[in-house]
Coordinates of C-alpha atoms in Angstrom, one line a residue:
M47 CA 79.4 25.3 -21.1
Y48 CA 82.7 26.2 -20.0
L49 CA 86.2 26.8 -21.5
E50 CA 88.2 25.9 -18.4
N51 CA 91.2 27.9 -19.2
P52 CA 90.7 30.7 -18.4
G53 CA 87.2 29.9 -17.0
I54 CA 84.7 31.4 -19.6
Y55 CA 81.0 30.4 -19.5
Y56 CA 79.6 30.5 -23.0
E57 CA 76.2 29.4 -25.0
I58 CA 75.8 28.4 -28.5
Y59 CA 72.4 28.6 -30.3
G60 CA 71.2 27.6 -34.1
K61 CA 73.3 26.7 -36.9
G62 CA 74.9 28.8 -39.8
R63 CA 77.1 31.7 -39.8
P64 CA 78.8 32.1 -36.4
V65 CA 78.0 35.6 -34.5
I66 CA 79.5 35.9 -31.4
I67 CA 78.2 38.4 -29.0
L68 CA 80.2 40.9 -26.7
N69 CA 77.9 42.2 -23.3
G70 CA 78.0 45.5 -22.1
I71 CA 79.6 46.0 -18.9
M72 CA 76.3 45.3 -16.7
M73 CA 75.3 42.3 -18.8
S74 CA 75.4 38.4 -19.1
T75 CA 74.6 35.9 -21.5
S76 CA 71.0 36.1 -20.0
S77 CA 70.4 39.5 -21.2
W78 CA 70.3 38.4 -24.8
M79 CA 67.2 35.7 -24.6
A80 CA 64.9 37.7 -26.4
H81 CA 67.5 38.1 -29.1
I82 CA 68.7 34.6 -29.3
E83 CA 65.3 33.4 -29.6
R84 CA 65.0 35.4 -32.8
W85 CA 68.6 35.2 -34.2
Q86 CA 69.0 31.7 -33.6
K87 CA 66.6 30.9 -36.6
K88 CA 68.9 32.7 -38.9
F89 CA 72.5 32.1 -37.9
Q90 CA 74.5 30.5 -35.0
V91 CA 74.6 32.8 -32.1
I92 CA 77.4 32.3 -29.5
T93 CA 77.0 34.4 -26.4
Y94 CA 79.6 34.4 -23.4
D95 CA 80.5 36.1 -20.1
T96 CA 83.7 38.2 -19.7
R97 CA 85.7 37.2 -16.8
D98 CA 84.2 39.2 -13.8
Q99 CA 81.0 38.8 -15.7
G100 CA 77.9 36.3 -15.0
K101 CA 78.9 32.8 -14.9
S102 CA 82.5 33.4 -15.6
A103 CA 85.6 33.2 -13.5
R104 CA 86.6 36.5 -11.3
I105 CA 90.1 37.9 -11.8
T106 CA 90.7 38.8 -8.2
D107 CA 94.7 38.5 -7.9
K108 CA 95.6 41.5 -9.7
P109 CA 94.5 44.6 -11.6
Y110 CA 93.9 44.2 -15.2
T111 CA 93.0 46.3 -18.4
I112 CA 90.5 45.3 -20.9
E113 CA 93.0 43.8 -23.3
V114 CA 92.8 40.6 -21.3
H115 CA 89.4 39.9 -22.7
V116 CA 91.0 39.9 -26.3
E117 CA 92.8 37.2 -25.4
D118 CA 90.0 35.3 -23.9
L119 CA 87.9 35.8 -26.8
K120 CA 90.9 34.3 -29.0
K121 CA 90.9 31.2 -27.0
L122 CA 87.0 30.7 -27.1
I123 CA 87.3 31.2 -31.1
D124 CA 90.3 28.6 -31.2
H125 CA 88.5 26.2 -28.9
L126 CA 85.3 26.2 -31.2
G127 CA 87.4 25.4 -34.0
L128 CA 86.3 28.6 -35.9
K129 CA 88.5 30.2 -38.4
K130 CA 86.5 33.6 -38.9
V131 CA 83.4 34.7 -37.0
N132 CA 81.2 37.8 -37.1
L133 CA 81.6 39.9 -33.9
M134 CA 78.6 41.9 -32.3
G135 CA 79.5 44.3 -29.4
V136 CA 77.7 46.5 -27.3
S137 CA 79.4 49.3 -25.2
Y138 CA 82.0 47.6 -23.3
G139 CA 81.7 44.8 -25.5
A140 CA 82.0 46.9 -28.4
Q141 CA 85.5 48.2 -27.2
I142 CA 86.7 44.5 -26.7
A143 CA 85.7 43.7 -30.5
E144 CA 87.4 47.0 -31.7
L145 CA 90.8 45.7 -30.0
F146 CA 90.1 42.1 -31.6
A147 CA 89.5 43.3 -34.7
L148 CA 92.9 45.3 -34.7
K149 CA 94.9 42.5 -33.2
Y150 CA 93.3 39.9 -35.2
P151 CA 91.8 41.1 -38.4
E152 CA 92.3 37.7 -40.1
M153 CA 89.6 36.2 -37.9
I154 CA 86.7 38.7 -38.3
D155 CA 84.4 38.8 -41.3
R156 CA 81.9 41.6 -40.1
L157 CA 81.7 43.9 -37.3
V158 CA 78.6 45.3 -35.4
L159 CA 79.7 48.2 -33.2
S160 CA 76.4 49.4 -30.9
N161 CA 76.9 52.4 -28.8
A162 CA 80.7 52.1 -29.2
T163 CA 83.4 54.6 -28.3
D164 CA 87.3 54.7 -29.4
H165 CA 88.5 56.4 -26.0
I166 CA 87.1 57.2 -22.7
D167 CA 87.1 61.0 -22.3
N168 CA 86.7 62.9 -19.0
Y169 CA 83.0 62.8 -19.3
L170 CA 82.8 59.1 -19.7
K171 CA 85.5 58.5 -17.0
S172 CA 83.7 60.3 -14.5
I173 CA 80.2 58.2 -15.3
G174 CA 82.2 55.2 -14.7
Q175 CA 83.6 56.6 -11.4
A176 CA 80.1 57.3 -10.2
W177 CA 79.3 53.8 -11.2
K178 CA 82.1 52.4 -9.0
V179 CA 81.2 54.4 -6.2
A180 CA 77.5 53.0 -6.4
A181 CA 78.5 49.6 -6.5
E182 CA 80.7 50.1 -3.6
L183 CA 77.6 50.9 -1.5
Y184 CA 76.7 47.0 -2.3
D185 CA 72.9 48.1 -2.3
G186 CA 71.1 47.2 -5.6
E187 CA 68.5 49.7 -5.1
K188 CA 71.0 52.5 -4.7
F189 CA 73.0 51.2 -7.6
F190 CA 70.0 51.4 -10.0
D191 CA 69.1 55.1 -8.7
I192 CA 72.9 56.2 -9.3
S193 CA 73.6 54.0 -12.6
L194 CA 70.6 53.3 -14.7
P195 CA 69.3 56.8 -15.7
Y196 CA 72.7 57.2 -17.7
I197 CA 71.7 53.9 -19.2
Y198 CA 68.1 54.4 -20.7
S199 CA 66.7 57.5 -22.7
R200 CA 64.4 60.0 -21.2
P201 CA 61.4 58.9 -23.4
F202 CA 62.2 55.4 -22.3
Y203 CA 62.0 56.3 -18.5
N204 CA 58.9 58.2 -18.6
N205 CA 56.9 55.4 -20.7
N206 CA 58.4 52.7 -18.6
Y207 CA 58.5 53.9 -15.1
D208 CA 56.7 50.8 -13.5
W209 CA 58.7 48.3 -15.3
L210 CA 62.1 50.1 -14.4
M211 CA 60.9 50.3 -10.6
N212 CA 60.1 46.6 -10.8
R213 CA 63.8 46.3 -12.2
R214 CA 65.0 48.2 -9.3
K215 CA 63.7 45.7 -6.9
M216 CA 65.1 43.0 -8.9
F217 CA 68.5 44.8 -8.5
K218 CA 68.0 44.8 -4.6
E219 CA 67.2 40.9 -4.8
T220 CA 69.8 39.7 -7.2
L221 CA 72.9 41.5 -7.2
T222 CA 75.6 40.2 -4.9
K223 CA 78.9 41.5 -3.4
D224 CA 80.8 39.0 -5.9
W225 CA 78.8 40.7 -8.6
F226 CA 79.4 44.5 -7.4
D227 CA 83.2 43.7 -7.0
G228 CA 83.5 42.2 -10.5
F229 CA 81.8 45.4 -11.6
V230 CA 84.2 47.9 -10.0
R231 CA 87.3 45.7 -11.6
L232 CA 85.5 45.8 -15.1
A233 CA 84.7 49.6 -14.7
S234 CA 88.3 50.3 -13.6
S235 CA 89.6 48.1 -16.7
N236 CA 89.1 50.7 -19.5
E237 CA 89.9 53.9 -18.0
I238 CA 92.8 54.6 -20.4
F239 CA 91.2 53.0 -23.4
D240 CA 92.0 55.2 -26.4
I241 CA 92.3 53.6 -29.9
R242 CA 91.5 56.9 -31.7
N243 CA 94.9 56.9 -33.7
E244 CA 94.5 53.1 -34.4
I245 CA 90.9 52.5 -35.2
S246 CA 91.3 53.6 -38.9
N247 CA 93.2 50.5 -39.2
I248 CA 89.9 48.2 -38.8
T249 CA 89.6 46.5 -42.2
A250 CA 86.5 44.3 -41.5
K251 CA 83.1 45.4 -42.9
T252 CA 81.6 47.2 -40.0
L253 CA 78.3 48.7 -39.0
F254 CA 77.9 51.4 -36.3
I255 CA 74.9 51.8 -34.4
S256 CA 74.1 54.9 -32.3
G257 CA 71.2 56.1 -30.3
E258 CA 70.4 59.7 -30.8
E259 CA 70.0 60.3 -27.1
D260 CA 72.9 58.2 -25.8
I261 CA 74.8 60.5 -23.4
I262 CA 77.4 57.8 -22.6
T263 CA 78.6 57.1 -26.3
P264 CA 77.3 59.9 -28.1
K265 CA 76.2 60.0 -31.6
S266 CA 78.8 62.4 -32.7
H267 CA 81.5 60.2 -31.2
I268 CA 80.3 57.4 -33.4
I269 CA 79.8 59.6 -36.3
E270 CA 83.8 60.5 -36.2
M271 CA 84.4 56.6 -35.8
N272 CA 82.3 56.0 -39.0
K273 CA 84.5 58.3 -40.7
K274 CA 87.8 56.4 -39.5
V275 CA 86.8 53.4 -40.4
K276 CA 86.8 53.0 -44.2
N277 CA 84.6 50.0 -45.0
S278 CA 81.8 50.9 -42.5
L279 CA 78.3 52.0 -42.2
L280 CA 76.5 54.1 -39.6
A281 CA 72.6 53.7 -38.5
N282 CA 71.3 56.1 -36.1
L283 CA 67.9 55.3 -34.0
E284 CA 66.0 58.3 -32.8
N285 CA 64.4 58.5 -29.5
T286 CA 66.7 55.9 -27.8
G287 CA 69.5 55.6 -25.6
H288 CA 72.6 53.7 -24.7
A289 CA 70.4 50.5 -24.0
L290 CA 68.9 50.9 -27.7
F291 CA 69.5 46.9 -28.2
F292 CA 66.5 46.7 -25.6
E293 CA 64.6 49.9 -26.1
K294 CA 64.5 49.7 -29.8
F295 CA 64.5 46.0 -30.1
E296 CA 62.8 45.3 -33.4
E297 CA 64.7 48.0 -35.2
F298 CA 68.1 46.9 -33.6
C299 CA 67.4 43.3 -34.7
L300 CA 66.4 44.1 -38.3
L301 CA 69.9 46.1 -38.7
V302 CA 71.7 43.2 -37.3
E303 CA 70.1 40.7 -39.3
A304 CA 70.5 42.4 -42.4
F305 CA 74.0 43.1 -41.9
F306 CA 75.0 39.5 -41.1
N307 CA 72.6 37.8 -43.5
Y308 CA 74.9 38.2 -46.7
D309 CA 76.3 35.7 -49.4

């Protein structure tokens, strides 16, 4: 389904308490199919692609910052006639969720922030720059080789190497120039993201999830965020990296389910 203005593609599954999922920067609605199959039996799951992602519209006429997605999300929620929602954001999606919770606190019930950050430090900025350089090669295999080792943990790489090499081939076959150009714009949109002085104003009940081996959004940063957000909990998963929602599927699902299935 589409929200024509601003051109947002979204999907809805199940019934009950609405939970909106916000993608990581390399993801799309299709990234969540295994989770949706499970979660749609427990609550209403709403997935969508931000602009410059998946099946949504592209922003090619001017540079933009990550805040543009906050207003798009507000339009989607209003379009669906929802007064209050739960948000679950991963990485880039968690940043959008944080900004939304600060701007529209009355619209948020509960918030899950997985592999999140409250600012882009120089190390993370350098990773983003490497990703943009890789994307501008317009070669799926090279993009995989440069970008993906940051995403998955060392144990996952060592135990699933054949699967990862099949993913590498898939990147070569499916990623298009349009995808790469959109990714570069997304990766440029959050370079000045910094809410360290504002994050304590989040009032929604919040669950932070960190990965012990995540080098992109390290556990230490998420611990500090947890300390700042008064009404928050923290769960750390061992032997997993930035893609913990996939690497630790069962544990991740259980955490989200327990947090959102409340009276």
